[in-house]
Amino acid sequence: MPGGFKTVNDATLFAIEVNPSMLRRPPLADGKGADKDVPVSAALKCAYHLMQQRIISNPKDMIGILLFGTALSKFQGEDESGSGGLTYPHCYLLVDLDIPAATDVKALRSMIEDEEVSRSILVPSEKSVSMANVLFCANQIFTTKAPNFVSRRLFIVTDEDNPHAHDRVLRSTATVRAKDLYDLGVTLELFPIDRPENKFDRSKFYEDIIYSASPTDPDALATTSTASKAASSGDGITLLNSLLSSINSKAVTRRALFSNMTLELGPGCSISVKGFILFKRQQPARSSFIWLGGEKPQLVKGVTKQLADDDAARPVEKAEIKKAYRFGGEEVVFTPEEITSLRTFGGEGGPIVRVVGFKPLSMLPIWASTKQSTFIYPSEEDYVGSTRVFSALHQKLLEDEKMALTWFVARKNAAPVMAALVPGAEQLGSHEDQTIPPGMWIVPLPFADDIRQHPDTVLVRSPDSLVDIMRAAVETLQLPKGQYDPERYPNPALQWHYRILQAMALDEDLPDQPEDKTIPKYKQISKRAGKHLDRWNEEFQEQYRIWREENRSEPIAPKRKATGATSEIVTKRTKTGPAGSGSGSGLAAPPAAEMTMTLGDEEMRQRFDKQTINKLHVPVLKAWLETKGLGTAGKKNELVDRVEEWFEQKA
């Protein structure tokens, strides 16, 4: 199964080569996508941004930076010196593999921004570095700092495609060291950088070094690197963006719900499956209470005590407590065993997915999905052959457009629920990479007790002319590829919270305003669908007029005065004659000269600056809009908005 869904902590070590070509500025190029930093600086900035991300998204992950090919040498606990007497010459451990703290991030940022410090460290060695030595150094770092991490990755950033072109012994030794990392469970990922004079050729050396998977852990993280592909394809993406593109996609926390659960297809026919939570609403981390009275801030731990409901408020021990339910004004007491039996409906309480039948997918309404769905995938640990049986069931349900009804118990002592087992096809991203693997979804279904009575409503059908115009407007406002892509719209409130937290923790400048990609692009909407919406507005006014004519015979309810001293009835009056005729209108009409007056652009501009356009009468607004070739249909507030938008565009 794809290992990207396994709940593991990740240890990432950057191995960045330092040589004259890696310190050479790229040639000047036009466009926003042109590289501006030297490759070493770009890679260090990538590691810096990754540290920032992991502090928030994966606070238990480890990150380290190893420079190789440097004149100075430094390992764990050693001082800077030459190459003599050191186990790993020309290897400089800039940041030891550990959980990044705010101080580490600030130190790395200072090193990147301080050119003097950078120049003192980023000095290429006159002697060539042995890749076998670099890989053995990485092996030692992973073994000592992250021995129990399932996911361990080595990012090699280099522009040298054949480091041992004339030494077969060093080449063979490097291959052996790479195999040692491979057997240890470490995934090697290459980030090649093209030189201006030649393109990086993997086949010369790194095809014997980079392995595609880890045999010791079939559930390890997938090794396909979007950044590696982008960096080697020469498609114009800058080095920094190409490195960060893959890292950002792997910064999401993986969540597993259960493993090796029995899926019972029938009596005597069972397979094993694993369950994953692929979609979960992310919220800011909870704030903590701290005590500032000591030498350094300390977290305050909360303690909960149960108190008896009497005058003495006596503390109650856990052994003295039993659970009870109130019924008829009395407490019905249960033992823990009785509570468990009651919750599990008298069953054994073991987690299971039991198929009870099959139904067409069309019988599953959208409102039936009231709880979070669980993605399941086969596992071979308990039942050999589970993958083959699962695949056959998945393909058959997809082909026949059916679902399976199941009896689902998520965990021990959990209440059973009825659920639909729905097949899901594979989904690919914009770069043809897999975003959702093929599998099945467990969708909990509501019981009769979960359905509430809906309010009484009156169905009002819209005329076909309005529907046709609105259909054209909706078709012009389709999302890219006709579907919603959540990766394009990060939660603005969540991102703003962490951005402020990061700025304050790392002594950065506070941002002015949050970046919100969910705000509609009003100008584009008006450009695409403005004509259709204006037509719809005009048609709506006409249809409303027709409806009023058809329903004019309905009596209008009389309205009495609020005073109790008289029973005089005041009927609602409507305008039936022209302005100023005095026929049937109880409202004072504005003078005819004001109704037909046309304002100039300068006077309208003054009213726009003073925000008094809404005080003009509708005929004046329509007359001015006609002079600009703008639509005159709609209510007064719509006309005012149209005038203000015209001046905003001219600003």
XYZ file of C-alpha atoms in Angstrom:
651
model
C 0.000 0.000 0.000
C 1.189 3.604 -0.384
C 3.298 4.360 2.661
C 2.334 8.015 2.684
C -0.636 7.136 4.920
C 1.388 5.534 7.710
C 1.584 7.420 10.991
C 5.331 7.843 11.506
C 7.805 10.469 12.602
C 10.189 11.658 9.925
C 13.941 12.311 10.155
C 15.335 14.305 7.217
C 19.031 15.000 6.667
C 20.118 17.464 3.979
C 23.453 16.535 2.375
C 24.512 19.622 0.387
C 27.700 19.606 -1.656
C 30.007 22.616 -1.489
C 32.161 23.048 -4.613
C 33.078 26.001 -6.859
C 30.187 25.392 -9.269
C 27.659 25.170 -6.392
C 28.921 28.565 -5.171
C 28.742 30.158 -8.619
C 25.861 32.520 -9.289
C 23.543 31.398 -12.099
C 23.603 33.398 -15.337
C 21.273 36.368 -15.523
C 17.899 35.515 -16.989
C 14.630 37.329 -17.547
C 11.392 36.440 -15.849
C 10.157 35.840 -12.321
C 11.213 32.178 -12.378
C 14.900 32.931 -12.861
C 17.370 31.657 -10.251
C 18.975 34.459 -8.233
C 20.741 32.592 -5.412
C 23.732 30.319 -5.676
C 22.662 26.646 -5.421
C 24.136 26.194 -1.933
C 22.259 29.223 -0.584
C 19.037 28.070 -2.228
C 19.369 24.640 -0.623
C 20.083 26.173 2.792
C 17.042 28.427 2.440
C 15.023 25.355 1.569
C 16.182 23.662 4.790
C 15.391 26.874 6.692
C 11.822 26.977 5.356
C 11.409 23.275 6.068
C 12.412 23.857 9.694
C 9.802 26.606 9.950
C 7.120 24.320 8.558
C 7.977 21.316 10.700
C 7.898 23.253 13.965
C 4.200 23.845 13.259
C 3.007 20.898 11.174
C 5.204 18.050 12.488
C 6.718 19.157 15.790
C 8.234 15.710 16.485
C 10.136 15.389 13.196
C 13.920 15.742 13.037
C 15.941 17.797 10.565
C 19.703 18.078 10.070
C 22.114 19.674 7.572
C 25.378 18.054 6.461
C 27.724 19.949 4.150
C 30.253 17.847 2.236
C 33.201 18.940 0.137
C 34.132 21.714 2.585
C 37.651 22.666 3.630
C 36.575 22.546 7.281
C 35.398 19.359 8.960
C 33.068 18.991 11.898
C 31.074 16.099 13.341
C 28.950 15.532 16.422
C 30.629 17.174 19.429
C 33.775 18.098 17.484
C 35.322 21.488 16.872
C 36.109 22.940 13.469
C 39.524 21.900 12.193
C 41.262 20.587 9.146
C 40.890 17.115 7.743
C 43.656 15.532 9.775
C 42.673 13.032 12.427
C 38.936 13.157 11.715
C 36.821 10.165 10.815
C 34.833 12.056 8.187
C 37.131 14.539 6.427
C 35.541 17.358 4.396
C 32.125 16.718 6.041
C 30.747 19.622 8.073
C 27.678 18.907 10.254
C 26.121 22.357 10.183
C 22.932 21.357 12.072
C 22.836 18.064 13.945
C 19.854 15.807 13.312
C 17.337 16.752 15.987
C 13.884 18.218 16.565
C 14.253 21.827 15.371
C 13.825 24.525 17.982
C 13.257 28.226 17.454
C 16.897 28.913 18.388
C 18.114 26.513 15.679
C 15.974 28.211 13.046
C 17.213 31.680 14.059
C 20.828 30.497 14.038
C 20.453 29.070 10.530
C 18.780 32.254 9.333
C 21.614 34.362 10.774
C 24.147 32.158 9.031
C 22.348 32.540 5.690
C 22.016 36.315 6.035
C 25.546 36.918 7.392
C 27.879 36.727 4.399
C 31.020 36.699 6.545
C 29.911 33.604 8.453
C 28.805 31.950 5.217
C 32.128 32.640 3.527
C 34.060 31.190 6.476
C 32.134 27.899 6.330
C 31.272 27.544 2.643
C 34.877 27.112 1.484
C 35.388 24.261 -0.998
C 38.063 21.696 -0.247
C 41.038 21.386 -2.555
C 40.757 17.614 -2.295
C 37.799 15.662 -3.625
C 35.455 14.181 -1.055
C 34.625 10.486 -0.996
C 30.919 9.796 -1.439
C 31.390 6.582 0.515
C 32.593 8.686 3.431
C 29.593 11.031 3.088
C 27.114 8.141 3.066
C 28.860 6.462 6.020
C 28.702 9.764 7.916
C 24.948 9.975 7.214
C 24.595 6.362 8.361
C 26.265 7.226 11.663
C 24.012 10.268 12.158
C 20.809 8.302 11.553
C 21.961 5.428 13.783
C 22.821 7.630 16.747
C 20.125 10.314 16.531
C 17.075 8.558 15.011
C 17.502 4.801 15.559
C 13.786 4.030 15.952
C 12.360 6.320 13.271
C 10.523 4.426 10.541
C 10.872 7.276 8.047
C 14.481 8.392 7.536
C 15.391 10.348 4.435
C 18.649 11.647 3.017
C 18.292 14.583 0.588
C 21.402 14.816 -1.608
C 21.761 18.226 -3.295
C 24.578 18.318 -5.853
C 25.513 19.301 -9.382
C 28.298 16.697 -9.731
C 26.845 13.768 -11.665
C 30.052 11.642 -11.657
C 32.146 12.260 -8.512
C 34.384 9.177 -9.019
C 34.773 9.037 -12.758
C 38.343 7.671 -12.667
C 38.294 5.616 -9.468
C 36.352 2.361 -9.630
C 37.269 1.447 -6.047
C 35.691 4.586 -4.576
C 32.685 4.106 -6.819
C 32.237 0.528 -5.625
C 32.686 1.544 -1.981
C 30.034 4.252 -2.334
C 27.626 1.683 -3.750
C 28.198 -0.540 -0.725
C 27.592 2.368 1.664
C 24.372 3.236 -0.140
C 23.270 -0.389 0.208
C 23.960 -0.157 3.955
C 21.663 2.867 4.203
C 19.098 1.041 2.106
C 19.170 -1.960 4.478
C 18.916 0.392 7.464
C 15.626 1.737 6.076
C 16.943 5.124 4.936
C 15.481 6.542 1.745
C 17.887 8.436 -0.520
C 16.430 11.216 -2.657
C 18.482 13.089 -5.232
C 17.993 16.772 -6.041
C 20.203 17.232 -9.122
C 21.185 20.673 -10.345
C 22.095 21.354 -13.954
C 25.233 23.314 -14.726
C 25.209 25.918 -17.492
C 27.748 23.904 -19.494
C 26.197 20.447 -19.094
C 23.021 18.749 -17.943
C 22.984 16.438 -14.928
C 23.211 12.770 -16.021
C 21.949 10.311 -13.395
C 23.167 7.284 -15.296
C 26.855 8.102 -14.714
C 26.817 7.445 -10.954
C 23.592 7.963 -9.021
C 21.495 5.237 -10.640
C 23.645 2.797 -8.646
C 23.186 4.828 -5.460
C 19.520 5.879 -5.389
C 17.026 3.092 -4.630
C 13.312 3.418 -5.267
C 12.009 1.678 -2.118
C 13.041 0.250 1.225
C 12.685 -3.561 1.490
C 12.947 -3.548 5.293
C 9.710 -1.581 5.615
C 7.154 -1.989 2.824
C 5.031 0.687 4.473
C 7.753 3.338 4.405
C 7.157 6.701 2.816
C 6.965 6.806 -0.951
C 10.220 8.032 -2.477
C 8.875 9.718 -5.579
C 10.040 13.295 -5.376
C 8.241 15.937 -7.356
C 11.114 18.256 -6.673
C 13.650 15.826 -8.087
C 11.636 15.524 -11.267
C 11.257 19.277 -11.556
C 14.923 19.964 -10.918
C 16.025 17.481 -13.570
C 13.429 18.324 -16.202
C 14.665 21.831 -16.962
C 11.132 23.201 -17.221
C 12.051 26.674 -15.926
C 11.120 26.150 -12.272
C 13.687 27.746 -9.991
C 15.811 25.623 -7.706
C 14.245 26.948 -4.542
C 10.664 26.452 -5.729
C 11.385 22.984 -7.070
C 12.916 21.895 -3.773
C 10.080 23.311 -1.701
C 7.306 21.939 -3.925
C 7.924 18.373 -2.794
C 8.632 19.268 0.814
C 5.396 21.221 1.204
C 3.393 18.279 -0.069
C 4.899 16.014 2.581
C 4.342 18.352 5.518
C 0.798 17.099 6.232
C 0.347 15.009 9.356
C -0.626 11.409 8.596
C -3.380 9.915 10.738
C -4.282 6.215 11.079
C -7.531 5.107 12.692
C -7.054 1.344 12.976
C -4.840 -1.436 11.618
C -5.443 -5.106 10.798
C -9.212 -4.971 11.243
C -11.247 -7.950 10.047
C -13.451 -7.391 6.995
C -15.932 -10.287 7.002
C -17.409 -10.900 3.561
C -19.348 -13.976 4.685
C -19.182 -16.974 7.022
C -15.631 -18.305 6.875
C -14.434 -15.613 4.429
C -12.520 -12.747 6.028
C -9.653 -10.460 5.062
C -7.605 -7.844 6.922
C -7.773 -4.095 6.257
C -6.266 -0.881 7.600
C -8.199 2.360 8.115
C -6.992 5.930 7.594
C -8.338 9.420 8.124
C -7.495 11.194 4.876
C -9.425 14.399 5.612
C -9.506 16.080 9.007
C -10.206 19.673 9.841
C -7.031 21.310 11.126
C -7.223 23.739 14.035
C -4.590 25.816 15.830
C -2.765 24.031 18.610
C -4.179 24.623 22.052
C -2.533 27.306 24.128
C -0.656 26.247 27.274
C -0.453 27.666 30.779
C 3.098 28.485 31.851
C 4.722 29.466 35.149
C 7.169 32.368 34.965
C 8.364 32.328 38.578
C 11.467 30.195 37.982
C 14.677 30.659 36.042
C 12.910 29.700 32.816
C 9.247 29.313 31.829
C 7.730 25.957 32.750
C 4.540 24.301 31.572
C 1.790 24.007 34.157
C 0.152 20.587 34.396
C -3.502 20.435 35.318
C -4.874 17.963 37.866
C -8.542 16.965 38.020
C -10.206 15.984 41.288
C -13.700 14.595 41.813
C -15.597 16.172 44.719
C -18.695 14.920 46.487
C -21.745 17.148 46.113
C -22.133 18.005 49.786
C -21.250 20.812 52.152
C -17.796 19.410 52.901
C -16.858 19.021 49.201
C -14.927 15.869 50.090
C -12.520 14.531 47.462
C -13.704 11.194 46.024
C -11.361 8.393 44.992
C -11.768 6.656 41.630
C -12.651 3.335 43.283
C -15.628 4.975 45.004
C -17.166 6.203 41.755
C -19.732 4.341 39.664
C -21.570 5.466 36.557
C -25.292 6.095 36.580
C -28.049 7.439 34.345
C -30.959 9.524 35.537
C -34.352 8.062 34.706
C -37.647 9.140 36.204
C -35.922 11.358 38.732
C -33.737 8.522 40.067
C -30.171 7.357 39.390
C -29.837 3.901 37.794
C -26.347 2.610 38.708
C -24.297 0.380 36.356
C -21.067 -1.528 36.815
C -18.246 -0.981 34.271
C -18.997 -4.386 32.728
C -22.670 -3.493 32.338
C -21.764 -0.144 30.761
C -19.522 -1.927 28.235
C -22.224 -4.489 27.420
C -24.806 -1.718 27.048
C -22.567 0.308 24.724
C -21.652 -2.655 22.501
C -25.255 -3.806 22.175
C -24.528 -6.979 24.126
C -21.878 -8.185 21.680
C -18.254 -9.100 22.207
C -17.142 -5.588 21.355
C -14.378 -6.534 18.924
C -13.642 -4.208 16.000
C -15.011 -5.596 12.734
C -16.475 -4.662 9.366
C -19.174 -7.251 8.512
C -20.834 -7.151 5.080
C -24.594 -7.762 5.333
C -25.675 -7.025 1.744
C -25.267 -4.978 -1.422
C -27.261 -2.082 -2.864
C -26.945 0.251 -5.876
C -24.890 3.384 -5.279
C -27.856 5.479 -6.416
C -29.651 4.539 -3.178
C -27.056 6.392 -1.083
C -28.301 10.005 -0.759
C -25.863 12.820 -0.132
C -27.518 13.733 3.180
C -26.758 10.244 4.561
C -23.086 11.164 5.064
C -23.474 12.656 8.533
C -20.120 11.583 10.021
C -16.496 11.389 8.903
C -15.714 8.652 6.393
C -12.810 6.219 6.802
C -10.555 5.102 3.955
C -9.587 1.405 4.085
C -6.876 -0.519 2.279
C -5.917 -4.227 2.456
C -3.286 -5.637 4.796
C -1.531 -8.992 4.487
C -0.480 -9.256 8.141
C -3.402 -11.353 9.469
C -4.809 -12.925 6.299
C -2.558 -13.802 3.362
C -4.299 -12.988 0.094
C -6.264 -10.041 1.482
C -4.996 -7.732 -1.279
C -6.237 -10.038 -4.053
C -9.709 -10.439 -2.517
C -9.961 -6.729 -1.693
C -8.990 -5.774 -5.253
C -11.589 -8.121 -6.746
C -14.342 -6.697 -4.516
C -13.241 -3.125 -5.260
C -13.244 -3.612 -9.034
C -16.605 -5.404 -9.012
C -18.297 -2.684 -6.967
C -16.851 -0.003 -9.258
C -17.921 -1.849 -12.382
C -21.494 -2.486 -11.202
C -21.839 0.876 -9.397
C -22.844 -0.801 -6.169
C -22.074 -0.411 -2.486
C -21.926 -2.862 0.384
C -23.989 -2.420 3.554
C -21.892 -3.277 6.612
C -22.063 -3.638 10.389
C -19.134 -1.521 11.551
C -17.444 -1.450 14.968
C -14.497 0.982 14.790
C -12.674 -0.081 17.979
C -13.073 -2.143 21.110
C -16.083 -1.150 23.244
C -17.297 1.214 20.511
C -20.976 1.389 19.621
C -21.786 -0.432 16.351
C -23.117 1.530 13.395
C -24.548 0.723 9.993
C -22.195 1.902 7.250
C -21.931 1.885 3.476
C -18.770 0.449 1.915
C -18.288 2.676 -1.142
C -15.596 2.004 -3.792
C -13.319 4.878 -4.748
C -11.270 5.210 -7.912
C -7.719 6.527 -8.077
C -7.368 10.310 -8.332
C -4.356 12.067 -9.864
C -3.097 15.593 -9.299
C -2.112 18.275 -11.787
C 1.353 16.683 -12.185
C -0.131 13.199 -12.726
C 0.909 12.259 -9.195
C -1.439 10.194 -7.064
C -3.462 12.291 -4.619
C -5.925 9.591 -3.493
C -5.169 5.892 -4.067
C -7.802 3.399 -5.185
C -9.601 1.877 -2.226
C -12.915 1.848 -0.383
C -14.608 4.231 2.018
C -16.617 3.347 5.108
C -19.465 5.896 5.253
C -21.457 5.729 8.552
C -25.198 5.845 7.915
C -27.786 7.526 10.163
C -30.355 5.536 12.108
C -34.000 6.538 12.311
C -33.275 8.272 15.641
C -30.689 10.527 13.954
C -33.100 12.029 11.417
C -34.822 15.241 12.486
C -38.090 16.601 11.179
C -37.618 19.108 8.399
C -39.500 22.429 8.463
C -42.597 22.926 6.350
C -41.657 24.798 3.197
C -43.521 26.003 0.133
C -41.932 25.109 -3.177
C -41.696 28.068 -5.526
C -40.582 27.167 -9.027
C -38.671 29.686 -11.072
C -39.749 30.420 -14.671
C -37.756 28.652 -17.382
C -36.453 31.951 -18.758
C -34.733 32.766 -15.452
C -33.325 29.242 -15.217
C -31.862 29.409 -18.728
C -30.121 32.736 -18.114
C -28.742 31.614 -14.738
C -27.499 28.367 -16.283
C -25.405 30.368 -18.755
C -23.977 32.458 -15.897
C -23.086 29.381 -13.847
C -21.383 27.707 -16.807
C -19.082 30.707 -17.246
C -17.997 30.508 -13.585
C -16.866 26.880 -13.492
C -13.823 25.990 -11.380
C -10.685 24.686 -13.169
C -11.402 21.174 -14.450
C -14.907 21.532 -13.045
C -13.985 20.476 -9.499
C -12.893 21.928 -6.181
C -9.210 21.380 -5.395
C -8.586 21.908 -1.655
C -4.815 22.149 -2.194
C -5.369 25.522 -3.885
C -7.159 27.064 -0.896
C -5.353 26.921 2.472
C -7.347 27.866 5.556
C -6.660 31.643 5.874
C -7.462 31.798 9.599
C -5.167 28.852 10.370
C -2.326 30.167 8.188
C -2.629 33.634 9.737
C -2.487 32.190 13.264
C 0.697 30.232 12.564
C 2.247 33.081 10.592
C 1.886 35.421 13.583
C 3.125 32.702 15.943
C 6.149 32.053 13.735
C 6.994 35.740 13.393
C 6.916 36.300 17.149
C 8.883 33.134 17.993
C 11.605 33.777 15.383
C 11.848 37.560 15.860
C 10.581 38.266 12.352
C 8.628 41.254 11.084
C 4.904 40.918 11.654
C 2.968 40.624 8.378
C 0.587 43.444 7.443
C -2.407 41.352 6.432
C -3.263 37.687 5.894
C -3.221 36.050 2.486
C -6.735 34.836 1.761
C -7.122 32.859 -1.465
C -10.817 32.234 -0.766
C -11.818 35.842 -1.544
C -13.775 35.860 -4.829
C -12.184 37.613 -7.782
C -14.979 40.088 -8.355
C -13.528 41.722 -11.460
C -13.147 38.392 -13.233
C -16.648 37.354 -12.160
C -18.065 40.606 -13.527
C -16.111 40.215 -16.753
C -17.257 36.644 -17.323
C -20.830 36.645 -16.063
C -21.748 40.333 -15.721
C -23.851 40.423 -18.910
C -25.737 37.260 -17.950
C -26.444 38.579 -14.464
C -27.711 41.901 -15.837
C -30.023 40.013 -18.214
C -31.183 37.830 -15.356
C -31.927 40.909 -13.241
C -33.980 42.491 -16.004
C -35.837 39.244 -16.633
C -36.482 38.869 -12.927
C -38.058 42.341 -12.744
C -40.290 41.439 -15.691
C -41.300 38.088 -14.217
C -41.992 39.737 -10.881
C -44.221 42.299 -12.597
C -46.138 39.502 -14.314
C -46.495 37.650 -11.027
C -47.863 40.764 -9.328
C -50.370 41.212 -12.128
C -51.532 37.607 -11.800
C -51.851 37.896 -8.020
C -53.377 41.391 -7.893
C -56.815 40.000 -7.053
C -55.573 38.746 -3.681
C -56.846 41.069 -0.884
C -54.313 43.103 1.065
C -54.651 42.771 4.829
C -55.839 46.016 6.463
C -53.650 47.728 9.016
C -55.074 49.295 12.186
C -53.627 52.214 14.071
C -51.756 51.415 17.264
C -53.986 53.738 19.358
C -56.754 52.040 21.263
C -59.049 55.099 21.214
C -60.166 54.665 17.621
C -61.064 51.834 15.300
C -60.193 53.712 12.127
C -58.760 51.371 9.482
C -55.876 52.628 7.359
C -55.457 50.732 4.112
C -52.116 50.406 2.345
C -51.900 52.828 -0.584
C -49.984 52.291 -3.778
C -48.880 54.686 -6.478
C -51.241 54.455 -9.448
C -50.669 57.763 -11.163
C -47.679 59.735 -12.391
C -45.565 61.760 -10.039
C -47.273 64.924 -8.917
C -50.735 63.958 -10.259
C -52.041 63.322 -6.775
C -53.950 60.239 -7.909
C -53.949 57.492 -5.296
C -50.648 58.237 -3.610
C -50.131 59.156 -0.012
C -46.388 59.802 -0.508
C -44.889 63.117 -1.539
C -43.213 62.746 -4.937
C -39.973 64.576 -5.669
C -40.090 67.484 -8.091
C -40.160 66.515 -11.757
C -37.018 68.593 -12.479
C -35.038 66.592 -9.934
C -36.383 63.294 -11.279
C -35.079 64.007 -14.806
C -31.856 65.783 -13.839
C -28.592 64.391 -15.248
C -25.419 64.953 -13.226
C -22.020 65.502 -14.770
C -18.979 63.339 -14.075
C -17.366 65.964 -11.850
C -20.413 66.345 -9.611
C -20.866 62.583 -9.443
C -17.179 62.253 -8.568
C -17.669 64.679 -5.661
C -20.607 62.657 -4.404
C -18.494 59.483 -4.727
C -15.719 61.029 -2.645
C -18.235 62.162 -0.018
C -20.084 58.784 -0.192
C -23.443 60.477 -0.839
C -24.372 58.720 -4.089
C -27.019 56.714 -2.225
C -28.932 59.967 -1.568
C -29.687 60.421 -5.283
C -33.006 59.271 -6.710
C -33.255 56.244 -8.966
C -34.046 58.199 -12.200
C -30.917 60.320 -11.672
C -28.778 57.211 -11.209
C -30.258 55.523 -14.287
C -29.781 58.635 -16.429
C -26.078 58.837 -15.459
C -25.536 55.096 -16.026
C -27.073 55.364 -19.510
C -24.499 57.994 -20.446
C -21.767 55.459 -19.596
C -23.356 52.559 -21.420
C -23.919 50.643 -18.189
C -26.934 48.562 -17.219
C -29.841 50.383 -15.595
C -31.780 47.375 -14.299
C -32.011 46.533 -10.633
C -32.805 48.079 -7.303
C -31.374 51.337 -6.030
C -28.564 49.744 -4.025
C -27.489 47.837 -7.139
C -27.404 51.047 -9.175
C -25.341 52.743 -6.470
C -22.894 49.826 -6.462
C -22.601 50.060 -10.246
C -21.749 53.762 -10.088
C -19.199 53.250 -7.319
C -17.552 50.352 -9.201
C -17.161 52.611 -12.246
C -15.272 55.210 -10.222
C -13.189 52.539 -8.459
C -12.031 51.195 -11.810
C -11.103 54.704 -12.946
C -9.142 55.406 -9.766
